[in-house]
Tab-separated table of C-alpha atoms in Angstrom:
chain	number	residue	atom	x	y	z
B	1	MET	CA	125.185	141.595	99.214
B	2	ALA	CA	123.425	142.830	102.496
B	3	LYS	CA	123.855	141.171	105.535
B	4	ASN	CA	120.692	139.130	106.673
B	5	GLU	CA	117.697	140.615	108.459
B	6	LYS	CA	115.816	139.260	110.960
B	7	ASN	CA	115.450	135.467	111.082
B	8	MET	CA	112.139	133.643	112.174
B	9	THR	CA	112.139	130.589	113.971
B	10	GLY	CA	109.029	127.796	114.861
B	11	SER	CA	106.870	129.032	111.809
B	12	MET	CA	104.566	126.825	110.326
B	13	VAL	CA	107.109	126.673	107.157
B	14	VAL	CA	109.915	125.948	109.006
B	15	LYS	CA	107.977	123.005	111.128
B	16	ARG	CA	106.187	121.411	107.837
B	17	GLY	CA	109.637	122.055	106.543
B	18	LEU	CA	111.409	119.364	108.783
B	19	ALA	CA	108.505	116.876	107.600
B	20	GLU	CA	109.561	117.409	104.116
B	21	MET	CA	113.037	116.313	104.556
B	22	LEU	CA	111.947	113.110	106.382
B	23	LYS	CA	109.984	112.091	102.791
B	24	GLY	CA	111.142	108.706	101.430
B	25	GLY	CA	112.662	107.902	104.711
B	26	VAL	CA	112.439	105.263	107.619
B	27	ILE	CA	111.950	106.525	111.324
B	28	MET	CA	112.634	103.971	113.661
B	29	ASP	CA	111.735	103.460	117.310
B	30	VAL	CA	114.656	102.848	119.632
B	31	VAL	CA	114.719	102.529	123.301
B	32	ASN	CA	118.397	103.171	124.297
B	33	ALA	CA	121.514	104.578	122.622
B	34	ASP	CA	122.892	101.300	121.213
B	35	GLN	CA	119.678	100.825	119.203
B	36	ALA	CA	119.579	104.617	117.964
B	37	LYS	CA	122.999	103.654	116.825
B	38	ILE	CA	122.065	100.651	114.868
B	39	ALA	CA	118.913	102.729	113.390
B	40	GLU	CA	121.286	105.658	112.251
B	41	ASP	CA	123.947	103.036	110.662
B	42	ALA	CA	121.183	101.177	108.887
B	43	GLY	CA	120.071	104.493	107.221
B	44	ALA	CA	117.129	105.746	109.340
B	45	CYS	CA	116.228	109.279	108.713
B	46	ALA	CA	115.052	109.739	112.245
B	47	VAL	CA	114.808	107.939	115.537
B	48	MET	CA	111.795	108.014	117.965
B	49	ALA	CA	113.183	107.809	121.390
B	50	LEU	CA	110.586	105.896	123.849
B	51	GLU	CA	111.161	103.652	126.946
B	52	ARG	CA	109.117	100.704	125.412
B	53	VAL	CA	108.294	99.750	122.205
B	54	PRO	CA	104.649	99.464	121.540
B	55	ALA	CA	104.740	95.755	121.466
B	56	ASP	CA	106.147	95.664	125.136
B	57	ILE	CA	103.580	98.581	126.190
B	58	ARG	CA	100.906	96.430	124.894
B	59	ARG	CA	102.392	93.346	126.848
B	60	ASP	CA	102.895	95.294	130.259
B	61	GLY	CA	99.593	97.092	130.286
B	62	GLY	CA	99.731	99.996	132.784
B	63	VAL	CA	100.109	103.793	132.090
B	64	ALA	CA	102.349	104.706	129.497
B	65	ARG	CA	104.198	108.008	129.522
B	66	MET	CA	106.641	110.264	128.175
B	67	SER	CA	110.268	108.812	128.413
B	68	ASP	CA	112.596	109.689	130.989
B	69	PRO	CA	114.363	112.839	129.990
B	70	GLU	CA	117.966	111.357	130.508
B	71	MET	CA	117.308	108.389	128.227
B	72	ILE	CA	116.119	110.795	125.386
B	73	GLU	CA	119.163	112.990	125.882
B	74	LYS	CA	121.509	110.046	125.584
B	75	ILE	CA	119.911	109.215	122.348
B	76	GLN	CA	120.504	112.724	121.061
B	77	ALA	CA	124.253	112.592	122.134
B	78	VAL	CA	125.103	109.368	119.893
B	79	VAL	CA	123.200	109.977	116.609
B	80	SER	CA	123.216	113.140	113.981
B	81	ILE	CA	119.917	112.285	112.673
B	82	PRO	CA	116.785	114.270	114.109
B	83	VAL	CA	115.420	112.674	117.248
B	84	MET	CA	111.683	112.449	117.950
B	85	ALA	CA	109.925	111.601	121.493
B	86	LYS	CA	106.384	111.069	122.409
B	87	ALA	CA	104.060	113.031	124.333
B	88	ARG	CA	100.587	111.616	125.342
B	89	ILE	CA	97.408	113.010	123.707
B	90	GLY	CA	96.464	116.486	125.418
B	91	HIS	CA	99.409	116.336	127.770
B	92	PHE	CA	100.995	119.709	126.711
B	93	VAL	CA	103.369	119.802	129.746
B	94	GLU	CA	104.987	116.710	128.155
B	95	ALA	CA	105.306	118.159	124.995
B	96	GLN	CA	107.001	121.555	126.549
B	97	VAL	CA	109.265	119.246	128.560
B	98	LEU	CA	110.295	117.815	125.265
B	99	GLU	CA	110.547	121.141	123.509
B	100	SER	CA	113.005	121.988	126.217
B	101	LEU	CA	115.279	119.238	125.545
B	102	GLY	CA	115.376	120.276	121.993
B	103	VAL	CA	113.497	117.173	120.488
B	104	ASP	CA	113.146	117.660	116.706
B	105	PHE	CA	109.628	116.589	116.403
B	106	ILE	CA	107.185	115.627	118.843
B	107	ASP	CA	104.713	112.702	118.670
B	108	GLU	CA	101.479	113.261	120.326
B	109	SER	CA	100.841	109.768	120.342
B	110	GLU	CA	97.847	107.301	120.910
B	111	VAL	CA	100.432	104.782	121.707
B	112	LEU	CA	101.049	106.411	125.347
B	113	THR	CA	97.998	106.624	127.498
B	114	PRO	CA	95.880	109.675	126.642
B	115	ALA	CA	96.131	112.429	129.289
B	116	ASP	CA	93.011	114.051	127.765
B	117	GLU	CA	89.692	112.745	126.937
B	118	SER	CA	88.611	115.534	124.781
B	119	HIS	CA	91.148	117.846	123.815
B	120	HIS	CA	94.453	117.571	122.075
B	121	ILE	CA	97.570	119.428	122.614
B	122	ASP	CA	97.175	123.196	120.922
B	123	LYS	CA	100.170	122.535	118.574
B	124	PHE	CA	100.356	126.146	117.452
B	125	LEU	CA	101.988	127.030	120.629
B	126	PHE	CA	105.233	125.019	120.131
B	127	LYS	CA	107.995	125.924	118.029
B	128	THR	CA	109.079	122.281	117.626
B	129	PRO	CA	106.908	120.456	115.111
B	130	VAL	CA	104.170	118.212	116.283
B	131	VAL	CA	102.802	114.716	114.202
B	132	CYS	CA	99.737	113.279	115.152
B	133	GLY	CA	98.104	109.800	114.215
B	134	ALA	CA	94.799	109.753	112.234
B	135	THR	CA	92.678	106.585	111.172
B	136	ASN	CA	90.618	108.710	108.750
B	137	LEU	CA	90.640	112.219	106.782
B	138	GLY	CA	88.529	113.710	109.359
B	139	GLU	CA	90.801	113.121	112.094
B	140	ALA	CA	93.675	114.202	109.911
B	141	LEU	CA	92.184	117.501	109.269
B	142	ARG	CA	91.361	118.127	113.054
B	143	ARG	CA	94.730	117.566	114.048
B	144	ILE	CA	95.976	119.864	111.004
B	145	SER	CA	93.473	122.630	112.154
B	146	GLU	CA	95.225	122.325	115.722
B	147	GLY	CA	98.725	122.888	114.234
B	148	ALA	CA	99.917	119.245	113.366
B	149	ALA	CA	103.110	119.743	110.965
B	150	LEU	CA	102.814	115.986	110.017
B	151	ILE	CA	99.873	113.370	109.915
B	152	ARG	CA	100.540	109.322	110.152
B	153	SER	CA	98.245	106.754	109.757
B	154	LYS	CA	97.823	105.167	113.277
B	155	GLY	CA	97.605	101.664	111.926
B	156	GLU	CA	97.718	99.461	115.247
B	157	ALA	CA	100.873	99.797	116.826
B	158	GLY	CA	102.650	97.041	118.291
B	159	THR	CA	101.048	94.250	116.429
B	160	GLY	CA	103.492	93.529	113.509
B	161	ASN	CA	100.245	93.344	111.699
B	162	ILE	CA	99.617	95.980	108.273
B	163	VAL	CA	96.091	95.421	108.034
B	164	GLU	CA	95.022	98.249	110.181
B	165	ALA	CA	97.673	100.637	108.322
B	166	VAL	CA	96.515	99.754	105.049
B	167	ARG	CA	92.547	100.531	106.416
B	168	HIS	CA	93.572	103.798	107.784
B	169	LEU	CA	95.758	104.831	104.439
B	170	ARG	CA	92.976	103.604	102.134
B	171	SER	CA	90.451	105.638	104.018
B	172	ILE	CA	92.666	109.142	104.085
B	173	ILE	CA	93.518	108.826	100.445
B	174	GLY	CA	90.285	107.505	99.185
B	175	ASP	CA	88.506	110.365	100.572
B	176	ILE	CA	90.994	112.844	99.297
B	177	ARG	CA	90.543	111.437	95.784
B	178	LYS	CA	86.926	111.537	96.125
B	179	ILE	CA	86.760	115.106	97.332
B	180	THR	CA	88.956	116.487	94.257
B	181	GLN	CA	86.091	115.131	92.346
B	182	ALA	CA	83.371	116.792	94.185
B	183	ASP	CA	81.656	119.924	93.221
B	184	SER	CA	81.652	123.389	95.415
B	185	ALA	CA	78.274	122.699	97.223
B	186	GLU	CA	79.261	119.108	97.909
B	187	LEU	CA	82.474	120.234	99.920
B	188	PHE	CA	79.946	121.586	102.920
B	189	GLU	CA	78.383	118.239	102.968
B	190	TRP	CA	82.044	116.770	103.244
B	191	ALA	CA	83.211	119.234	105.774
B	192	LYS	CA	80.249	118.235	107.934
B	193	ARG	CA	80.616	114.588	107.482
B	194	LEU	CA	84.327	114.489	108.252
B	195	GLN	CA	83.613	117.202	111.106
B	196	ALA	CA	86.525	119.164	109.752
B	197	PRO	CA	87.213	122.835	109.111
B	198	LEU	CA	85.520	123.783	105.551
B	199	PRO	CA	88.464	125.870	104.556
B	200	LEU	CA	91.004	122.905	104.868
B	201	VAL	CA	88.295	120.573	102.775
B	202	GLN	CA	88.205	123.094	100.236
B	203	GLU	CA	91.934	123.375	100.124
B	204	ILE	CA	92.055	119.607	99.482
B	205	ALA	CA	89.632	120.030	96.569
B	206	GLU	CA	92.054	122.424	94.748
B	207	THR	CA	95.459	120.680	95.739
B	208	GLY	CA	94.303	116.949	96.020
B	209	TRP	CA	96.325	116.501	99.097
B	210	LEU	CA	96.837	116.984	102.395
B	211	GLN	CA	98.272	120.435	103.891
B	212	VAL	CA	101.122	118.544	105.483
B	213	PRO	CA	103.145	115.180	104.289
B	214	LEU	CA	101.347	111.899	105.226
B	215	PHE	CA	103.415	109.106	106.585
B	216	CYS	CA	102.335	105.692	107.699
B	217	ALA	CA	102.826	103.908	111.182
B	218	GLY	CA	101.546	101.107	113.135
B	219	GLY	CA	102.118	97.418	111.719
B	220	ILE	CA	105.202	97.325	109.513
B	221	ALA	CA	107.412	94.435	109.906
B	222	THR	CA	108.916	93.591	106.835
B	223	PRO	CA	110.330	95.386	103.597
B	224	SER	CA	107.416	94.488	101.483
B	225	ASP	CA	105.160	96.156	104.335
B	226	ALA	CA	106.822	99.476	103.958
B	227	ALA	CA	106.726	99.407	100.183
B	228	LEU	CA	103.025	98.733	100.361
B	229	ALA	CA	102.533	101.687	102.573
B	230	MET	CA	104.341	103.685	100.016
B	231	GLN	CA	102.595	102.394	97.268
B	232	LEU	CA	99.372	103.039	98.718
B	233	GLY	CA	100.588	106.781	98.775
B	234	ALA	CA	102.175	107.295	102.151
B	235	GLU	CA	105.244	109.646	102.115
B	236	ALA	CA	107.465	107.809	104.522
B	237	VAL	CA	107.323	105.171	107.139
B	238	PHE	CA	107.394	104.990	111.023
B	239	VAL	CA	108.475	101.492	112.101
B	240	GLY	CA	108.068	100.462	115.750
B	241	SER	CA	108.384	97.073	117.249
B	242	GLY	CA	108.985	95.643	113.717
B	243	ILE	CA	112.778	96.148	113.756
B	244	PHE	CA	113.863	95.804	117.219
B	245	LYS	CA	111.524	93.309	118.150
B	246	SER	CA	112.698	90.655	115.093
B	247	ASN	CA	115.405	88.285	115.308
B	248	ASP	CA	118.216	90.244	113.728
B	249	PRO	CA	117.365	94.238	113.832
B	250	ALA	CA	120.502	95.487	111.775
B	251	PRO	CA	119.867	93.786	108.577
B	252	ARG	CA	116.233	94.163	108.779
B	253	ALA	CA	116.325	97.878	109.424
B	254	LYS	CA	118.591	98.451	106.567
B	255	ALA	CA	116.512	96.222	104.225
B	256	ILE	CA	113.237	98.407	105.024
B	257	VAL	CA	115.307	101.520	104.392
B	258	GLU	CA	116.120	100.455	101.054
B	259	ALA	CA	112.460	98.907	100.378
B	260	THR	CA	110.901	102.457	101.301
B	261	THR	CA	113.491	104.313	98.528
B	262	HIS	CA	112.892	101.490	95.985
B	263	PHE	CA	109.047	100.786	96.917
B	264	ARG	CA	107.997	100.234	93.171
B	265	ASP	CA	110.843	97.895	92.323
B	266	ALA	CA	109.930	94.521	93.200
B	267	GLU	CA	113.492	93.086	92.251
B	268	ILE	CA	115.221	95.197	94.565
B	269	ILE	CA	112.406	94.567	97.399
B	270	ALA	CA	113.018	90.750	96.615
B	271	LYS	CA	116.975	91.042	96.781
B	272	VAL	CA	116.646	92.944	100.211
B	273	SER	CA	114.121	90.908	101.943
B	274	ARG	CA	116.356	87.654	101.606
B	275	ASN	CA	117.951	85.913	104.725
B	276	LEU	CA	116.532	88.543	107.223
B	277	GLY	CA	115.656	85.924	110.043
B	278	ALA	CA	112.121	85.780	111.421
B	279	PRO	CA	110.105	89.019	111.549
B	280	MET	CA	108.461	89.878	114.932
B	281	THR	CA	105.762	87.427	115.525
B	282	GLY	CA	103.070	90.055	115.374
B	283	ILE	CA	99.320	89.490	116.304
B	284	GLY	CA	95.824	89.131	114.781
B	285	MET	CA	93.299	92.207	115.361
B	286	ASP	CA	90.998	89.539	116.836
B	287	ASN	CA	93.349	88.701	120.012
B	288	ILE	CA	93.942	92.284	120.977
B	289	GLN	CA	92.619	93.578	124.174
B	290	GLU	CA	92.887	97.019	123.498
B	291	ARG	CA	93.115	99.096	120.420
B	292	PHE	CA	95.520	102.172	120.445
B	293	ALA	CA	93.937	103.550	117.207
B	294	GLU	CA	90.569	104.286	118.915
B	295	ARG	CA	92.266	106.808	121.412
B	296	GLY	CA	92.313	110.301	119.882
B	297	TRP	CA	89.203	112.096	118.919
E	1	MET	CA	125.736	110.138	75.100
E	2	VAL	CA	127.216	112.779	72.955
E	3	GLY	CA	124.431	115.476	72.152
E	4	VAL	CA	122.071	114.818	74.646
E	5	SER	CA	122.436	118.330	76.340
E	6	HIS	CA	120.480	119.747	73.509
E	7	ASN	CA	117.907	121.912	75.312
E	8	LYS	CA	114.940	120.557	73.783
E	9	SER	CA	115.603	116.739	74.740
E	10	ARG	CA	116.832	117.610	78.260
E	11	ILE	CA	115.695	115.780	81.331
E	12	VAL	CA	116.657	117.284	84.731
E	13	GLY	CA	116.887	114.579	87.387
E	14	VAL	CA	115.912	114.626	90.882
E	15	LEU	CA	117.735	112.587	93.314
E	16	ALA	CA	114.964	110.400	94.800
E	17	LEU	CA	116.768	108.262	97.320
E	18	GLN	CA	115.153	110.375	100.077
E	19	GLY	CA	114.043	113.650	101.096
E	20	ALA	CA	112.382	116.664	99.299
E	21	PHE	CA	112.763	115.486	95.801
E	22	SER	CA	108.937	115.730	94.901
E	23	ARG	CA	108.966	119.373	96.048
E	24	HIS	CA	111.941	120.032	93.896
E	25	GLN	CA	110.148	118.128	90.809
E	26	ASN	CA	107.093	120.397	91.233
E	27	VAL	CA	109.368	123.496	90.727
E	28	LEU	CA	111.047	122.249	87.850
E	29	LYS	CA	107.392	121.028	86.298
E	30	GLU	CA	106.405	124.804	87.076
E	31	LEU	CA	109.295	125.583	84.857
E	32	GLY	CA	107.897	123.428	81.821
E	33	VAL	CA	111.139	120.936	82.284
E	34	ALA	CA	110.835	117.303	81.865
E	35	THR	CA	111.968	115.587	85.010
E	36	ARG	CA	112.558	112.132	86.341
E	37	GLN	CA	113.198	110.606	89.984
E	38	VAL	CA	116.652	109.058	89.903
E	39	ARG	CA	117.201	105.868	92.101
E	40	THR	CA	119.119	103.688	89.874
E	41	PRO	CA	122.144	103.837	87.479
E	42	GLN	CA	119.829	103.489	84.816
E	43	ASP	CA	117.641	106.477	85.889
E	44	LEU	CA	121.016	108.424	85.956
E	45	GLU	CA	121.910	107.568	82.386
E	46	ALA	CA	118.295	109.435	81.243
E	47	VAL	CA	119.247	112.569	82.708
E	48	ASN	CA	121.092	115.657	81.587
E	49	ALA	CA	121.550	117.611	84.804
E	50	LEU	CA	120.501	116.562	88.348
E	51	VAL	CA	118.933	118.306	91.569
E	52	MET	CA	120.046	116.842	94.921
E	53	PRO	CA	117.687	117.648	97.493
E	54	GLY	CA	117.615	118.336	101.259
E	55	GLY	CA	116.788	115.164	103.525
E	56	GLU	CA	119.246	113.297	105.894
E	57	SER	CA	122.784	113.133	104.147
E	58	THR	CA	123.733	109.997	106.141
E	59	THR	CA	120.634	108.145	104.934
E	60	MET	CA	121.537	109.341	101.335
E	61	SER	CA	125.124	108.228	101.314
E	62	GLN	CA	123.845	105.070	102.795
E	63	LEU	CA	121.784	104.785	99.691
E	64	LEU	CA	124.044	105.967	97.326
E	65	GLU	CA	126.093	102.906	98.104
E	66	SER	CA	123.418	100.248	98.141
E	67	SER	CA	121.681	101.544	95.211
E	68	GLU	CA	125.028	101.412	93.079
E	69	ILE	CA	124.774	104.799	91.834
E	70	PHE	CA	127.618	106.631	94.003
E	71	GLU	CA	130.242	105.858	91.488
E	72	PRO	CA	128.291	106.448	88.089
E	73	LEU	CA	127.380	109.703	89.644
E	74	ALA	CA	130.728	110.510	90.751
E	75	LYS	CA	131.688	110.204	87.315
E	76	ARG	CA	128.837	112.354	85.633
E	77	VAL	CA	129.821	115.098	88.059
E	78	LYS	CA	133.631	114.854	87.129
E	79	ASP	CA	132.494	114.972	83.282
E	80	GLY	CA	130.618	118.284	83.863
E	81	MET	CA	127.075	117.673	84.517
E	82	ALA	CA	125.107	120.600	86.098
E	83	VAL	CA	124.101	119.422	89.555
E	84	PHE	CA	122.090	121.747	91.979
E	85	GLY	CA	122.545	120.616	95.710
E	86	THR	CA	120.264	121.955	98.418
E	87	CYS	CA	121.085	121.481	102.014
E	88	ALA	CA	121.742	117.492	102.254
E	89	GLY	CA	122.740	117.641	98.452
E	90	MET	CA	125.279	120.299	99.311
E	91	ILE	CA	126.872	118.484	101.908
E	92	LEU	CA	127.404	115.526	99.680
E	93	LEU	CA	128.800	117.593	97.119
E	94	ALA	CA	131.576	119.170	99.270
E	95	LYS	CA	135.096	118.427	99.407
E	96	LYS	CA	134.794	117.774	103.221
E	97	ILE	CA	131.993	117.250	105.726
E	98	ILE	CA	132.271	118.486	109.082
E	99	ASP	CA	130.485	116.197	112.040
E	100	GLY	CA	129.389	113.747	109.376
E	101	ARG	CA	129.876	109.947	109.961
E	102	ASP	CA	133.199	108.211	109.425
E	103	ASP	CA	131.879	106.340	106.748
E	104	GLN	CA	130.276	109.082	104.784
E	105	THR	CA	132.063	109.964	101.505
E	106	PRO	CA	131.425	113.169	99.794
E	107	PHE	CA	131.681	113.921	96.128
E	108	GLY	CA	134.323	116.490	96.419
E	109	ALA	CA	132.808	118.249	93.446
E	110	ILE	CA	132.951	122.015	94.922
E	111	ASP	CA	135.614	123.207	96.968
E	112	ILE	CA	133.786	123.999	100.192
E	113	GLU	CA	133.923	122.348	103.913
E	114	VAL	CA	130.447	121.834	105.109
E	115	GLN	CA	129.381	121.366	108.707
E	116	ARG	CA	126.167	119.490	109.274
E	117	ASN	CA	123.454	120.817	111.584
E	118	ALA	CA	125.589	123.733	112.246
E	119	TYR	CA	122.707	126.144	113.241
E	120	GLY	CA	121.275	123.569	115.947
E	121	ARG	CA	118.519	121.320	116.202
E	122	GLN	CA	114.961	121.683	114.665
E	123	VAL	CA	113.671	124.417	117.035
E	124	ASP	CA	116.767	126.721	115.759
E	125	SER	CA	115.405	126.245	112.105
E	126	PHE	CA	114.650	129.398	110.591
E	127	GLU	CA	113.176	131.684	107.593
E	128	ALA	CA	115.270	134.733	106.612
E	129	ASP	CA	115.333	137.219	103.188
E	130	ILE	CA	118.584	137.068	101.605
E	131	ASP	CA	119.876	139.004	98.538
E	132	VAL	CA	120.959	137.014	95.740
E	133	ASP	CA	123.747	138.323	93.308
E	134	SER	CA	121.802	138.734	89.965
E	135	LEU	CA	118.493	138.668	91.406
E	136	GLU	CA	116.657	142.038	91.571
E	137	LYS	CA	114.475	141.430	94.735
E	138	PRO	CA	115.645	139.370	97.958
E	139	PHE	CA	115.015	135.560	98.128
E	140	HIS	CA	113.067	133.888	101.150
E	141	ALA	CA	115.356	131.251	102.349
E	142	VAL	CA	113.958	128.454	104.543
E	143	PHE	CA	116.892	126.772	106.686
E	144	ILE	CA	116.170	123.304	107.863
E	145	ARG	CA	118.681	122.001	110.505
E	146	ALA	CA	120.858	123.645	108.153
E	147	PRO	CA	124.316	122.903	107.174
E	148	ARG	CA	127.151	125.778	107.067
E	149	ILE	CA	130.067	126.454	104.697
E	150	ALA	CA	132.784	126.522	106.904
E	151	SER	CA	135.272	127.248	104.200
E	152	LEU	CA	135.748	127.802	100.846
E	153	GLY	CA	138.301	127.841	98.091
E	154	SER	CA	139.064	130.526	95.825
E	155	GLN	CA	137.537	128.987	92.853
E	156	VAL	CA	134.016	129.190	94.769
E	157	LYS	CA	131.695	132.120	93.540
E	158	VAL	CA	129.686	133.388	96.385
E	159	LEU	CA	126.035	134.118	95.176
E	160	ALA	CA	124.549	135.016	98.660
E	161	TYR	CA	125.098	135.663	102.272
E	162	CYS	CA	122.881	135.176	105.426
E	163	GLY	CA	124.637	136.927	108.224
E	164	ASP	CA	128.254	136.356	107.876
E	165	ASP	CA	127.785	132.752	106.304
E	166	VAL	CA	127.761	131.906	102.712
E	167	VAL	CA	124.505	130.093	101.854
E	168	LEU	CA	124.741	129.932	97.908
E	169	ALA	CA	127.899	129.366	95.913
E	170	GLN	CA	128.614	127.851	92.514
E	171	GLN	CA	132.016	126.476	91.236
E	172	ASN	CA	131.701	125.430	87.568
E	173	ASN	CA	129.075	122.932	86.960
E	174	ILE	CA	128.158	122.697	90.607
E	175	LEU	CA	125.765	125.074	92.413
E	176	VAL	CA	124.928	124.618	95.840
E	177	ALA	CA	122.654	126.000	98.925
E	178	SER	CA	122.403	125.706	102.476
E	179	PHE	CA	118.646	126.356	102.151
E	180	HIS	CA	115.487	125.263	100.625
E	181	PRO	CA	114.449	126.850	97.481
E	182	GLU	CA	112.044	124.300	96.901
E	183	LEU	CA	109.959	124.806	99.943
E	184	THR	CA	108.814	128.540	98.788
E	185	ASN	CA	106.883	129.309	95.781
E	186	ASP	CA	109.909	131.238	94.273
E	187	ILE	CA	111.165	129.573	91.006
E	188	ARG	CA	114.239	131.928	90.536
E	189	LEU	CA	116.838	129.645	92.059
E	190	HIS	CA	115.837	126.710	89.746
E	191	GLU	CA	115.728	128.909	86.777
E	192	LEU	CA	119.481	130.370	87.460
E	193	PHE	CA	120.508	126.683	87.606
E	194	LEU	CA	118.727	125.602	84.534
E	195	LYS	CA	120.332	128.507	82.767
E	196	GLY	CA	123.457	126.940	83.298
E	197	VAL	CA	122.434	123.416	82.037
């Protein structure tokens, strides 16, 4: 048995690999070390460190930016699970800073105020994997062509309303299903319609799935919401405001973790949904000023 | 349950509480093996062998308890069911976990001490070719926030090294890897596992 040769870091295999490890899990938004600990105790497979949860960003308005490095480091210090953090769309320096902090996953996120109105970050330049949001298959494939290691449906963050996430998941997965039925000539038209690279469309026709995992984000507030996303075809869920904007975060966090694992078992979902206290209040889509999901190109 | 280990009726379970279980299932399917995702004690009863995938071991520990599957699984492991643990799966099968959570109980099925996230954060995750005992050509191994086998007992058979570290090991019915054979299109380690089933 020979000693090993040279090791390769930061490859696409390694970056997508971490996304694979997060499948079936819940990634929770946290704004301080205490919340991060609660999330880990509840069984989160990763935490997203940010200064304000989306519901507060929506309420406060103004420009939302990358979090304070010190706050991210405090969270890294108290948990052993992966720590993610958000950079603004197109703000590659924020992404460089997050990489230098040793963040495990960077979220190029529409929840923050975009820094570039036509370009996303060239994600191939980073050793750290980057996740991007998408509302439809074309957007997902454009992000993958830029090097995203993971796609999440955008939903509408900070609303506690699952309707947009459902729309986005159905759109992405529905189009994947249609593409698997298309003949080779139709794939050219699909690529044109989706404004996505033809080779990626052809690959989907062959494999029946995206090149990277697909998670759900934006609006999950209850165990049933998480299971709905999973039954629709999401492979894991991000929960933002839904946990720490509820009345009693710890039991709700644990219940959402269990419902995500047992997403086809209604009896278990019923069991874990009992006595969780009030979920976040939430808002209807007609009552929101600004749609975060419309950010990104 | 006597006699269920007959080859034709064997079903290889994949622990599906969290993590890369579907990728393991794909490899097993490619090998023509019947598989089943295991999330409950009832699922566990239906399988003859088990793969414990990579993912977050702390999450899995919580879910093993809340899903009431820890005790029955510990018993099956003790009774000699073949188990292949990769990454987080290896952590859970170890005798002792270093840098784990205080409330995290491993199965103690293989005489190794395992340190979580021993190679660093995600930016330190890596790929490397390793030589595996009994395989002719090197195996391309993917290490994601990988655990390291810090020490091992004399009954544990070493099957591969990466650098100075043992990365593939076996003791009786238990096979463990600190890397992810399910992430490459190489079926040889699953084949090796199935030979022992």
